[in-house]
Coordinates of C-alpha atoms in Angstrom, one line a residue:
M840 CA -49.9 2.8 -7.4
E841 CA -46.1 2.8 -7.3
D842 CA -44.5 6.2 -6.7
I843 CA -41.6 7.4 -8.8
L844 CA -39.0 6.1 -6.3
E845 CA -40.6 2.6 -6.1
Q846 CA -40.7 2.4 -9.9
Y847 CA -37.1 3.4 -10.0
Q848 CA -36.0 0.9 -7.4
A849 CA -37.8 -1.9 -9.1
S850 CA -36.8 -0.7 -12.6
S851 CA -40.5 -1.1 -13.6
Y852 CA -40.7 1.8 -16.1
P853 CA -40.3 2.1 -19.9
L854 CA -36.6 2.8 -20.8
P855 CA -35.8 6.0 -22.6
D856 CA -34.7 6.1 -26.2
R857 CA -31.7 8.4 -25.4
L858 CA -29.2 8.9 -22.6
L859 CA -26.7 11.5 -21.3
A860 CA -23.0 10.6 -21.1
W861 CA -19.8 12.5 -20.4
L862 CA -17.3 11.5 -23.2
L863 CA -13.6 12.4 -23.1
F864 CA -12.4 13.3 -26.6
G865 CA -8.9 14.4 -25.6
A866 CA -6.8 16.0 -22.9
G867 CA -8.3 18.7 -20.7
L868 CA -11.8 19.7 -19.5
D869 CA -12.4 21.5 -22.8
S870 CA -12.4 18.1 -24.4
F871 CA -14.8 16.6 -21.9
G872 CA -18.3 16.5 -23.1
R873 CA -19.5 19.1 -25.7
D874 CA -19.4 22.8 -24.8
G875 CA -19.3 21.9 -21.1
R876 CA -22.3 19.7 -21.2
P877 CA -22.9 15.9 -21.5
V878 CA -23.4 14.3 -24.8
T879 CA -26.8 12.8 -25.9
L880 CA -26.5 9.3 -27.2
P881 CA -29.0 6.6 -28.3
L882 CA -29.8 4.0 -25.7
P883 CA -27.4 1.1 -26.5
S884 CA -28.6 -2.3 -27.7
Y885 CA -27.4 -5.4 -25.9
G886 CA -26.8 -9.0 -27.0
P887 CA -27.8 -12.4 -25.6
D888 CA -24.6 -12.5 -23.5
E889 CA -24.8 -8.9 -22.2
L890 CA -26.6 -6.8 -19.6
L891 CA -28.0 -3.3 -19.9
V892 CA -27.2 -1.4 -16.7
R893 CA -28.3 1.9 -15.2
S894 CA -25.8 4.1 -13.4
D895 CA -27.3 5.1 -10.0
A896 CA -24.4 6.9 -8.3
V897 CA -20.8 7.8 -9.2
G898 CA -18.1 9.1 -6.9
L899 CA -15.7 11.5 -8.4
C900 CA -12.1 10.7 -7.8
Y901 CA -8.8 12.5 -8.3
S902 CA -7.9 9.7 -10.6
D903 CA -10.6 11.0 -12.9
I904 CA -8.8 14.4 -12.9
K905 CA -5.5 12.6 -13.9
L906 CA -7.3 10.8 -16.8
I907 CA -8.9 14.0 -18.1
T908 CA -5.7 16.0 -17.7
Q909 CA -3.5 13.5 -19.5
G910 CA -6.0 12.3 -22.1
N911 CA -4.3 10.1 -24.7
T912 CA -1.1 9.9 -22.7
H913 CA -2.7 8.4 -19.6
P914 CA -1.0 5.0 -18.9
R915 CA -4.3 3.1 -18.9
I916 CA -5.4 4.2 -22.3
Q917 CA -2.0 5.1 -24.0
G918 CA -2.1 4.8 -27.7
R919 CA -5.9 5.2 -28.0
D920 CA -7.2 8.0 -30.2
L921 CA -9.8 9.6 -28.0
A922 CA -11.1 11.8 -30.8
V923 CA -12.3 8.6 -32.5
D924 CA -12.8 6.3 -29.5
P925 CA -13.7 8.5 -26.5
V926 CA -13.6 7.3 -22.9
I927 CA -16.5 7.6 -20.4
P928 CA -14.9 8.0 -16.9
G929 CA -16.4 6.9 -13.6
H930 CA -15.1 3.9 -11.8
E931 CA -16.7 4.5 -8.4
V932 CA -20.1 3.3 -9.4
S933 CA -23.3 1.7 -8.3
L934 CA -25.3 -0.1 -11.0
T935 CA -28.8 -1.6 -11.5
V936 CA -29.6 -4.2 -14.2
V937 CA -32.4 -2.9 -16.4
G938 CA -32.1 -5.4 -19.3
V939 CA -30.9 -9.1 -19.4
G940 CA -29.6 -10.9 -22.5
E941 CA -31.3 -14.2 -23.3
N942 CA -28.4 -16.4 -22.4
L943 CA -28.0 -14.7 -19.0
R944 CA -31.5 -14.9 -17.7
G945 CA -30.7 -17.8 -15.4
S946 CA -28.0 -15.8 -13.6
F947 CA -29.3 -12.2 -13.7
K948 CA -32.7 -10.4 -13.5
V949 CA -33.9 -6.8 -13.8
G950 CA -33.5 -5.0 -10.6
D951 CA -30.3 -6.7 -9.5
R952 CA -27.8 -4.2 -8.0
F953 CA -24.0 -4.3 -8.3
I954 CA -20.8 -2.5 -7.8
V955 CA -17.8 -2.9 -10.1
Q956 CA -14.3 -4.1 -9.3
A957 CA -12.6 -1.4 -11.5
D958 CA -9.3 -3.2 -12.1
I959 CA -10.6 -5.7 -14.7
Y960 CA -8.2 -8.2 -16.3
Y961 CA -9.3 -10.1 -19.4
K962 CA -6.9 -12.5 -21.0
G963 CA -4.0 -11.0 -19.1
V964 CA -4.8 -7.4 -20.2
N965 CA -5.8 -4.6 -17.8
L966 CA -9.1 -3.1 -19.0
A967 CA -10.0 -0.8 -16.2
Y968 CA -13.6 0.3 -15.8
G969 CA -13.9 4.0 -16.5
Y970 CA -10.7 3.9 -18.6
A971 CA -10.4 1.2 -21.3
L972 CA -14.0 0.2 -20.6
R973 CA -16.7 2.9 -20.6
G974 CA -17.5 3.8 -17.0
G975 CA -20.4 5.2 -14.9
L976 CA -20.7 8.8 -16.1
A977 CA -23.3 7.7 -18.5
Q978 CA -27.0 7.1 -17.6
Y979 CA -27.0 3.6 -19.1
G980 CA -24.3 1.2 -20.4
V981 CA -23.7 -2.4 -21.5
V982 CA -21.8 -5.0 -19.5
G983 CA -20.4 -7.9 -21.5
E984 CA -17.9 -10.7 -21.7
K985 CA -14.9 -8.8 -20.4
I986 CA -16.6 -7.9 -17.1
L987 CA -18.8 -11.0 -16.7
H988 CA -16.1 -13.6 -17.5
G989 CA -12.8 -11.9 -16.7
D990 CA -9.6 -13.5 -15.5
E991 CA -10.8 -13.5 -11.9
G992 CA -14.4 -14.4 -12.8
C993 CA -17.2 -11.9 -12.7
Y994 CA -16.2 -8.3 -11.8
L995 CA -19.7 -7.4 -10.7
L996 CA -20.3 -7.7 -6.9
P997 CA -23.9 -7.9 -5.7
I998 CA -25.2 -5.5 -3.1
H999 CA -28.1 -5.8 -0.7
S1000 CA -31.2 -3.8 -1.3
H1001 CA -30.9 -1.9 2.0
I1002 CA -27.6 -0.4 0.9
G1003 CA -27.9 3.1 -0.6
Y1004 CA -26.7 4.0 -4.1
A1005 CA -24.1 6.5 -2.9
E1006 CA -23.0 4.2 -0.1
A1007 CA -22.5 1.4 -2.6
A1008 CA -20.5 3.5 -5.1
L1009 CA -18.1 4.7 -2.4
T1010 CA -17.1 1.1 -1.4
E1011 CA -14.5 1.4 -4.1
P1012 CA -12.4 4.2 -2.5
W1013 CA -12.9 2.5 0.9
A1014 CA -11.5 -0.7 -0.7
C1015 CA -8.4 1.2 -1.9
V1016 CA -7.8 2.2 1.7
E1017 CA -8.4 -1.3 2.9
A1018 CA -5.9 -2.6 0.3
S1019 CA -3.2 -0.3 1.5
Y1020 CA -3.2 -2.2 4.8
S1021 CA -3.1 -5.7 3.2
V1022 CA 0.3 -5.4 1.5
S1023 CA 2.0 -8.8 1.6
L1024 CA 5.4 -8.4 3.2
R1025 CA 6.4 -12.1 3.1
S1026 CA 8.2 -14.0 5.8
G1027 CA 10.9 -15.3 3.4
L1028 CA 12.3 -15.1 -0.1
K1029 CA 9.6 -15.6 -2.7
A1030 CA 8.9 -19.3 -3.3
G1031 CA 10.0 -20.2 -6.8
G1032 CA 11.1 -16.7 -7.4
L1033 CA 14.3 -14.9 -8.4
T1034 CA 16.8 -13.6 -5.8
W1035 CA 19.7 -11.3 -6.4
I1036 CA 22.4 -11.0 -3.7
L1037 CA 24.7 -8.1 -4.6
G1038 CA 27.9 -7.2 -2.7
G1039 CA 29.4 -3.7 -2.6
G1040 CA 32.1 -4.5 -5.2
N1041 CA 35.8 -5.0 -4.9
Q1042 CA 35.2 -8.0 -2.6
A1043 CA 33.3 -5.8 -0.2
G1044 CA 30.7 -8.6 0.2
S1045 CA 33.3 -11.0 1.5
Q1046 CA 34.5 -8.5 4.1
M1047 CA 31.2 -8.4 5.9
V1048 CA 30.0 -12.0 6.2
K1049 CA 30.5 -14.2 9.2
E1050 CA 30.0 -17.9 9.6
S1051 CA 26.8 -18.8 11.5
P1052 CA 27.5 -21.1 14.5
M1053 CA 25.6 -23.7 12.5
R1054 CA 27.4 -23.1 9.2
R1055 CA 30.9 -24.5 9.4
G1056 CA 33.2 -24.0 6.5
A1057 CA 32.4 -20.4 5.9
P1058 CA 35.2 -17.8 6.0
R1059 CA 35.7 -16.8 9.6
R1060 CA 36.5 -13.1 8.9
M1061 CA 33.1 -12.4 7.6
K1062 CA 30.6 -10.3 9.6
I1063 CA 27.2 -11.3 8.3
V1064 CA 25.4 -14.6 8.9
L1065 CA 24.8 -16.5 5.7
F1066 CA 21.8 -18.8 5.3
S1067 CA 20.8 -22.0 3.8
R1068 CA 17.4 -23.6 3.1
E1069 CA 16.8 -24.5 6.8
D1070 CA 16.9 -20.8 7.7
L1071 CA 13.9 -20.0 5.6
P1072 CA 10.2 -20.8 6.2
E1073 CA 9.0 -23.9 4.4
G1074 CA 8.1 -23.2 0.8
S1075 CA 10.0 -19.9 0.6
W1076 CA 13.0 -21.0 -1.5
P1077 CA 13.8 -19.3 -4.8
K1078 CA 14.3 -21.2 -8.1
K1079 CA 17.3 -19.0 -8.9
I1080 CA 19.9 -17.1 -6.9
V1081 CA 22.2 -14.7 -8.7
L1082 CA 25.4 -13.7 -6.8
T1083 CA 27.2 -10.5 -7.9
N1084 CA 30.3 -8.9 -6.4
V1085 CA 30.1 -11.0 -3.2
G1086 CA 33.7 -12.4 -3.6
A1087 CA 34.8 -16.0 -4.0
P1088 CA 34.6 -17.0 -0.3
V1089 CA 31.0 -16.1 -0.1
A1090 CA 30.1 -17.6 -3.4
N1091 CA 31.9 -20.9 -2.6
F1092 CA 30.1 -21.1 0.7
W1093 CA 26.6 -20.9 -0.9
K1094 CA 27.6 -23.4 -3.6
R1095 CA 28.6 -25.9 -0.9
H1096 CA 25.7 -25.3 1.5
I1097 CA 22.6 -24.3 -0.5
Q1098 CA 20.4 -27.3 -1.3
S1099 CA 17.1 -27.1 -3.2
P1100 CA 13.9 -28.5 -1.8
Q1101 CA 13.1 -31.9 -3.2
G1102 CA 11.7 -31.6 -6.7
W1103 CA 13.0 -28.1 -7.2
E1104 CA 16.0 -27.0 -9.2
T1105 CA 17.7 -23.9 -7.8
Q1106 CA 20.3 -22.3 -10.0
I1107 CA 23.2 -20.5 -8.3
I1108 CA 24.8 -18.1 -10.8
E1109 CA 27.9 -16.2 -9.9
T1110 CA 28.4 -13.1 -12.1
G1111 CA 31.7 -11.9 -10.6
G1112 CA 32.7 -8.2 -10.8
L1113 CA 30.0 -6.1 -12.3
E1114 CA 29.9 -2.3 -12.9
R1115 CA 26.6 -0.5 -12.4
N1116 CA 26.1 0.2 -16.0
Q1117 CA 25.9 -3.6 -16.5
F1118 CA 22.9 -4.0 -14.2
E1119 CA 20.6 -3.9 -17.2
K1120 CA 22.4 -7.0 -18.6
I1121 CA 21.7 -9.0 -15.4
F1122 CA 18.1 -7.8 -15.4
V1123 CA 17.5 -9.0 -19.0
Q1124 CA 19.6 -12.2 -18.9
E1125 CA 18.6 -13.6 -15.5
T1126 CA 15.0 -12.5 -15.2
E1127 CA 14.0 -12.3 -18.9
G1128 CA 12.9 -8.7 -18.2
R1129 CA 10.5 -9.7 -15.4
G1130 CA 12.6 -8.5 -12.6
F1131 CA 13.9 -9.9 -9.3
D1132 CA 11.5 -10.8 -6.5
D1133 CA 14.1 -10.2 -3.8
I1134 CA 17.3 -8.1 -4.0
I1135 CA 19.7 -8.2 -1.0
L1136 CA 22.4 -5.6 -1.0
L1137 CA 25.4 -6.4 1.2
D1138 CA 27.0 -3.2 2.6
P1139 CA 27.4 -1.3 -0.7
H1140 CA 30.3 1.2 -0.6
D1141 CA 28.3 3.5 -2.8
L1142 CA 24.7 4.0 -1.6
Q1143 CA 23.6 5.1 -5.1
I1144 CA 23.6 1.4 -5.9
V1145 CA 20.3 1.1 -4.0
E1146 CA 18.6 3.4 -6.5
E1147 CA 20.0 1.6 -9.5
A1148 CA 19.5 -2.0 -8.3
A1149 CA 15.9 -1.2 -7.4
R1150 CA 15.1 -0.7 -11.0
S1151 CA 15.5 -4.5 -11.4
L1152 CA 12.8 -5.3 -8.9
A1153 CA 9.7 -7.1 -10.1
R1154 CA 6.2 -5.9 -9.1
H1155 CA 5.7 -6.5 -5.4
G1156 CA 9.5 -7.2 -5.0
I1157 CA 11.5 -6.5 -1.9
L1158 CA 14.8 -4.6 -1.7
N1159 CA 16.7 -5.5 1.5
L1160 CA 19.6 -3.2 2.3
I1161 CA 22.1 -4.7 4.8
L1162 CA 24.8 -2.5 6.4
S1163 CA 27.7 -4.0 8.5
K1164 CA 27.4 -1.0 10.9
P1165 CA 25.4 2.2 11.3
R1166 CA 26.1 4.5 8.5
H1167 CA 24.8 7.8 7.3
G1168 CA 24.3 8.7 3.6
K1169 CA 21.3 9.3 1.4
V1170 CA 19.4 6.4 -0.3
G1171 CA 17.1 7.1 -3.2
I1172 CA 13.6 5.4 -2.7
D1173 CA 11.4 5.2 -5.8
V1174 CA 8.2 6.2 -4.1
G1175 CA 6.3 6.1 -7.4
R1176 CA 7.0 2.4 -7.7
V1177 CA 6.3 1.8 -4.0
H1178 CA 2.8 3.1 -4.7
Y1179 CA 2.0 1.8 -8.2
D1180 CA 4.1 -1.4 -8.3
G1181 CA 3.9 -2.4 -4.6
I1182 CA 7.7 -2.7 -4.2
I1183 CA 9.0 -2.7 -0.7
Y1184 CA 12.1 -1.2 0.8
R1185 CA 13.5 -2.7 4.0
G1186 CA 16.8 -2.7 5.8
S1187 CA 18.8 -3.8 8.8
V1188 CA 22.3 -3.7 10.3
G1189 CA 24.0 -7.2 10.3
P1190 CA 24.7 -9.8 11.2
D1191 CA 21.5 -11.6 10.0
I1192 CA 20.7 -10.8 6.4
L1193 CA 17.3 -12.4 6.8
A1194 CA 16.4 -10.3 9.9
C1195 CA 13.7 -8.2 8.2
Y1196 CA 11.9 -11.3 6.9
K1197 CA 11.6 -12.6 10.5
E1198 CA 9.9 -9.5 11.9
E1199 CA 6.1 -9.0 12.2
Q1200 CA 4.9 -9.1 8.6
T1201 CA 1.9 -6.7 8.4
S1202 CA 1.2 -3.3 6.9
E1203 CA -1.8 -2.8 9.2
L1204 CA -1.8 0.1 11.6
K1205 CA -0.3 -0.9 14.9
G1206 CA -2.9 -1.5 17.6
K1207 CA -2.5 0.8 20.6
G1208 CA 0.3 2.5 18.6
T1209 CA 0.6 6.0 17.1
V1210 CA -0.1 7.1 13.5
W1211 CA 0.5 10.3 11.6
F1212 CA -1.7 10.9 8.5
V1213 CA 0.2 13.5 6.4
G1214 CA -2.0 15.5 4.0
A1215 CA -5.2 14.3 5.7
G1216 CA -7.6 17.1 4.6
G1217 CA -9.0 15.5 1.5
P1218 CA -11.6 12.7 1.0
M1219 CA -9.2 9.9 1.3
G1220 CA -7.8 11.4 4.5
Q1221 CA -11.3 11.3 5.9
I1222 CA -11.7 7.6 5.0
Q1223 CA -8.3 6.9 6.5
I1224 CA -9.1 8.6 9.8
Q1225 CA -12.5 7.0 10.1
R1226 CA -11.2 3.5 9.4
A1227 CA -8.4 4.0 12.0
L1228 CA -11.0 5.0 14.6
Q1229 CA -13.3 2.0 13.8
L1230 CA -10.6 -0.7 13.9
E1231 CA -11.1 -3.3 16.5
K1232 CA -7.5 -2.6 17.6
S1233 CA -7.3 1.1 16.9
P1234 CA -4.2 3.2 17.5
R1235 CA -4.1 5.0 20.8
K1236 CA -3.1 8.3 19.1
I1237 CA -3.9 9.7 15.7
V1238 CA -2.3 12.9 14.4
A1239 CA -3.8 14.3 11.2
T1240 CA -2.1 17.2 9.5
N1241 CA -2.6 19.3 6.4
F1242 CA -0.8 22.2 4.8
R1243 CA -3.9 24.4 4.8
S1244 CA -6.6 24.4 7.3
P1245 CA -10.2 24.7 6.0
R1246 CA -10.9 21.0 5.2
L1247 CA -9.0 19.8 8.3
K1248 CA -11.2 21.9 10.6
S1249 CA -14.2 20.2 9.1
L1250 CA -12.7 16.8 9.8
E1251 CA -11.9 17.9 13.4
G1252 CA -15.5 18.7 14.0
R1253 CA -16.6 15.4 12.6
F1254 CA -14.2 13.0 14.4
K1255 CA -13.4 14.6 17.8
K1256 CA -16.5 13.0 19.4
M1257 CA -15.9 9.5 17.8
A1258 CA -12.3 9.6 19.0
R1259 CA -13.4 10.5 22.5
E1260 CA -15.9 7.6 22.6
R1261 CA -13.2 5.2 21.3
G1262 CA -10.7 6.4 23.9
V1263 CA -8.3 7.6 21.1
E1264 CA -6.3 10.8 21.4
I1265 CA -6.7 12.7 18.2
V1266 CA -4.8 15.8 17.1
F1267 CA -5.4 18.1 14.1
L1268 CA -2.6 20.4 13.0
T1269 CA -2.1 22.8 10.1
Q1270 CA 1.3 23.7 8.9
Q1271 CA 0.3 27.0 7.3
D1272 CA -1.2 28.2 10.6
M1273 CA 2.0 27.5 12.6
G1274 CA 4.9 28.0 10.2
E1275 CA 7.1 25.2 9.0
E1276 CA 9.7 25.1 11.8
Q1277 CA 7.1 25.5 14.6
F1278 CA 5.0 22.8 12.9
Y1279 CA 7.9 20.3 12.9
Q1280 CA 8.9 21.1 16.5
R1281 CA 5.3 20.3 17.5
M1282 CA 5.5 17.0 15.6
E1283 CA 8.6 16.2 17.7
E1284 CA 6.4 16.6 20.7
E1285 CA 3.6 14.5 19.3
A1286 CA 6.1 11.8 18.5
E1287 CA 6.7 11.5 22.2
G1288 CA 10.5 11.0 21.9
R1289 CA 10.1 7.5 20.2
G1290 CA 8.5 8.3 16.8
F1291 CA 5.3 7.2 15.1
D1292 CA 4.6 3.5 14.5
D1293 CA 2.9 4.4 11.2
I1294 CA 3.1 7.4 8.9
V1295 CA 0.6 7.4 6.0
I1296 CA 1.4 9.7 3.2
L1297 CA -1.6 11.3 1.5
C1298 CA 0.1 14.1 -0.4
S1299 CA 2.3 13.6 -3.5
V1300 CA 5.3 15.7 -2.4
P1301 CA 8.6 13.8 -2.2
Q1302 CA 10.2 16.4 0.0
V1303 CA 7.4 15.9 2.6
M1304 CA 8.1 12.1 2.5
E1305 CA 11.8 12.8 3.0
R1306 CA 11.3 15.0 6.1
T1307 CA 8.6 12.9 7.8
T1308 CA 10.6 9.7 7.5
S1309 CA 12.8 10.8 10.4
Y1310 CA 9.7 10.8 12.7
L1311 CA 9.2 7.0 12.4
A1312 CA 9.7 4.8 15.4
K1313 CA 12.0 1.8 15.3
G1314 CA 10.3 -0.9 13.2
G1315 CA 7.9 1.8 11.9
T1316 CA 6.1 1.7 8.5
M1317 CA 6.0 4.5 5.9
N1318 CA 2.8 3.8 3.8
I1319 CA 2.9 5.7 0.5
F1320 CA -0.8 6.0 -0.3
A1321 CA -0.5 9.1 -2.5
G1322 CA 0.3 8.4 -6.2
V1323 CA 3.4 10.0 -7.7
P1324 CA 4.9 9.1 -11.1
K1325 CA 7.2 6.1 -11.2
G1326 CA 10.8 7.2 -11.0
T1327 CA 10.0 9.8 -8.4
L1328 CA 12.7 9.6 -5.7
A1329 CA 12.7 10.5 -2.1
Y1330 CA 16.1 10.6 -0.5
I1331 CA 16.3 9.3 3.1
D1332 CA 19.1 8.5 5.5
A1333 CA 20.4 4.9 5.1
D1334 CA 20.7 4.7 8.8
L1335 CA 17.0 5.3 9.3
L1336 CA 16.2 2.5 6.9
C1337 CA 18.7 0.0 8.5
S1338 CA 19.3 0.9 12.1
R1339 CA 15.6 1.6 12.8
R1340 CA 14.5 -1.2 10.5
I1341 CA 11.7 0.9 9.0
K1342 CA 9.9 -0.2 5.9
F1343 CA 8.4 1.6 2.9
V1344 CA 5.2 0.0 1.6
G1345 CA 2.4 1.2 -0.7
S1346 CA -0.4 0.1 -3.0
S1347 CA -2.6 1.3 -5.8
G1348 CA -6.2 0.3 -6.4
S1349 CA -7.8 -2.8 -4.8
L1350 CA -8.7 -6.4 -5.4
I1351 CA -12.1 -8.1 -5.4
T1352 CA -11.4 -9.5 -1.9
H1353 CA -10.9 -5.9 -0.6
L1354 CA -14.1 -4.7 -2.2
E1355 CA -16.0 -7.8 -0.8
G1356 CA -14.6 -7.1 2.6
V1357 CA -15.8 -3.5 2.6
L1358 CA -19.2 -4.5 1.4
R1359 CA -19.5 -7.0 4.3
K1360 CA -18.5 -4.3 6.8
T1361 CA -21.0 -1.9 5.2
E1362 CA -23.8 -4.4 5.4
K1363 CA -23.1 -5.1 9.0
G1364 CA -22.9 -1.4 9.8
T1365 CA -19.4 -1.5 11.1
I1366 CA -18.3 1.1 8.6
S1367 CA -20.4 3.8 6.8
P1368 CA -19.2 5.0 3.4
N1369 CA -22.1 7.5 3.4
S1370 CA -20.1 9.5 5.9
S1371 CA -17.7 10.2 3.1
V1372 CA -20.2 12.2 1.1
A1373 CA -19.5 15.9 1.2
A1374 CA -21.5 17.2 -1.9
I1375 CA -23.9 16.0 -4.5
A1376 CA -24.6 16.8 -8.1
G1377 CA -26.6 15.9 -11.2
M1378 CA -25.3 15.2 -14.7
D1379 CA -25.3 18.8 -15.8
S1380 CA -22.9 19.7 -13.0
V1381 CA -20.2 17.0 -13.4
I1382 CA -17.6 19.5 -14.5
D1383 CA -18.3 21.7 -11.5
G1384 CA -17.8 18.6 -9.3
L1385 CA -14.5 17.7 -11.0
K1386 CA -13.2 21.3 -10.5
A1387 CA -14.1 21.0 -6.8
V1388 CA -12.1 17.7 -6.6
K1389 CA -9.1 19.2 -8.4
E1390 CA -9.2 22.3 -6.1
G1391 CA -9.6 20.2 -3.0
R1392 CA -12.7 22.2 -2.0
F1393 CA -14.3 19.5 0.2
P1394 CA -13.1 17.2 2.9
G1395 CA -15.2 14.4 1.5
K1396 CA -16.4 13.0 -1.7
V1397 CA -18.5 14.5 -4.5
V1398 CA -21.2 12.0 -5.6
V1399 CA -23.0 12.4 -8.9
F1400 CA -26.5 11.0 -9.4
P1401 CA -26.6 10.3 -13.2
Q1402 CA -30.4 9.9 -13.5
I1403 CA -30.8 13.4 -12.2
K1404 CA -30.1 15.9 -14.9
E1405 CA -30.5 19.3 -13.2
L1406 CA -28.9 19.4 -9.8
E1407 CA -26.2 22.0 -9.2
L1408 CA -23.1 21.0 -7.2
T1409 CA -24.4 21.2 -3.6
P1410 CA -22.4 20.8 -0.4
L1411 CA -24.5 19.0 2.2
P1412 CA -24.8 22.1 4.5
E1413 CA -26.4 24.1 1.7
L1414 CA -29.2 21.5 1.4
K1415 CA -30.8 23.3 4.3
E1416 CA -31.8 26.2 2.1
K1417 CA -31.9 24.5 -1.4
L1418 CA -33.6 21.2 -0.5
P1419 CA -34.8 21.4 3.1
R1420 CA -36.7 18.1 3.0
V1421 CA -33.6 16.3 2.0
Y1422 CA -31.6 18.2 4.6
E1423 CA -34.0 17.1 7.3
K1424 CA -33.1 13.5 6.6
L1425 CA -29.4 13.8 7.0
E1426 CA -28.0 11.8 9.8
E1427 CA -27.2 14.1 12.8
G1428 CA -27.8 17.0 10.5
Q1429 CA -24.5 16.5 8.6
M1430 CA -24.1 13.0 7.3
W1431 CA -25.6 11.6 4.1
S1432 CA -28.1 8.8 4.6
R1433 CA -30.3 6.5 2.6
E1434 CA -33.4 8.4 3.7
A1435 CA -31.9 11.6 2.4
E1436 CA -31.0 9.9 -0.9
E1437 CA -34.5 8.6 -1.3
E1438 CA -36.0 12.0 -0.7
L1439 CA -33.6 13.5 -3.2
L1440 CA -34.7 10.9 -5.9
R1441 CA -38.4 11.5 -5.2
Q1442 CA -37.9 15.2 -5.7
K1443 CA -35.4 15.3 -8.6
L1444 CA -36.1 12.2 -10.8
R1445 CA -38.0 13.1 -14.0
R1446 CA -41.3 11.3 -14.5
L1447 CA -40.4 7.8 -15.5

């Protein structure tokens, strides 16, 4: 006779008539559920082209906190009346099929297990799972057309039976980390895209451009090398180039020397003198409101132009600041758009205005380099550090810092041994313990007089981003992993951006390819998302889990098991007293494992 766990794994039990779900009816935890408890709903029916799925595990994310805090005003559900049409959060989810519609029986069967790519697009519209679409914090749900036949195909990714439920659910945050190191920097202007070349005004552009040895006919007093199609990688030529404030000599040169690839029609549009308050006009007229894929700024006399021009960048666009000589002065970097829109800031000191495109085009951590994780004490910091240690070409030195110490000390205990085995120097520092000035003096020492090759920002404080930028090595990368609102500016020295040729990159969420990559690594055992679990909870304790996430109580993830109703929020060390048989099956006495999960389900599942 099958035991309760075997019945659960095979989905060979009668389905209940009712289910528990956490519905968000407005902004704030008071509007989450009813009287601090989940809502009871009837088990949903499903049609011939739909699946009935069971939620097995859900990771709680700080994004869930943002959704609950903002309610109707959250960007992913703006305009929706939650009081009438509530949301069910939960996008880090592991699912099992328990019912298959008639028309899907050739493709799916009861017992199939999946994770969900949360960023779902259907007919060009973003319908994120756990936001526009009801998510995993319900014991059962229906999956239909929008997920099964979205713009990128099916957003359900199959998982092997030997992968645990929590382990599968946590591939989503791991995929977000993976995506942050897959930012496309491009080795040339965007093929078929829109390029804006903007001089400093008052003929400033024509004062700084020099004829390339291969470009006869250009004004000889210029100080920056112009380019034509041969200077760019094959297939990286734009369909439109807009020239503004570059002066007649520069404009005439491009008109004479730029030739479009065969079969392409490249427009060269000269706008002449233009005040900053007219930038919006260029944005609308020349890009139809889509934005420029590449903006090249030639030695602007007013550095504020960087901040204003960047507003005209398209998603994933590149702003390239060129100075004719080293020059101090503050440049406003929209770190919110770096994170959410994937825009990139780069710079160099002339003469070659394409210099930054010719450098190594990767956002991956530098092998045998040095990396500083800023604000590393939380769950994502843990994933970042573990990933860095497990890279085939890992950094030779990792510095992980946090403002306060408790969570960081837990990570130190977890990763010191792994770092030693990998031959990686790892340092954990807490600013509060040292005081601000002593902390930054110590960071000068850790930078070894050359700076860090990579700095990864895991805290959403612009002032921290501003101060840490000066610790980047030449050619270094500032990776904005923490989400801050679009329009949030960090002011950095222009000379850092250009003379050191540093770059600002960022990303939000992940693609199917990132999720698939993490799944493959998990299946091979090269990474272990289970190591990210810090605490577990049942459906009755979801609010306690969310409060813990908001307060940053744990260094790892809180995982909810929706089919377990009564399980208080329990940090893994407390299992020793509360659930000793589960604790005995933790890996090395501290890490979540599939064996521990199976024991938990045997003890806590209600009779099926």
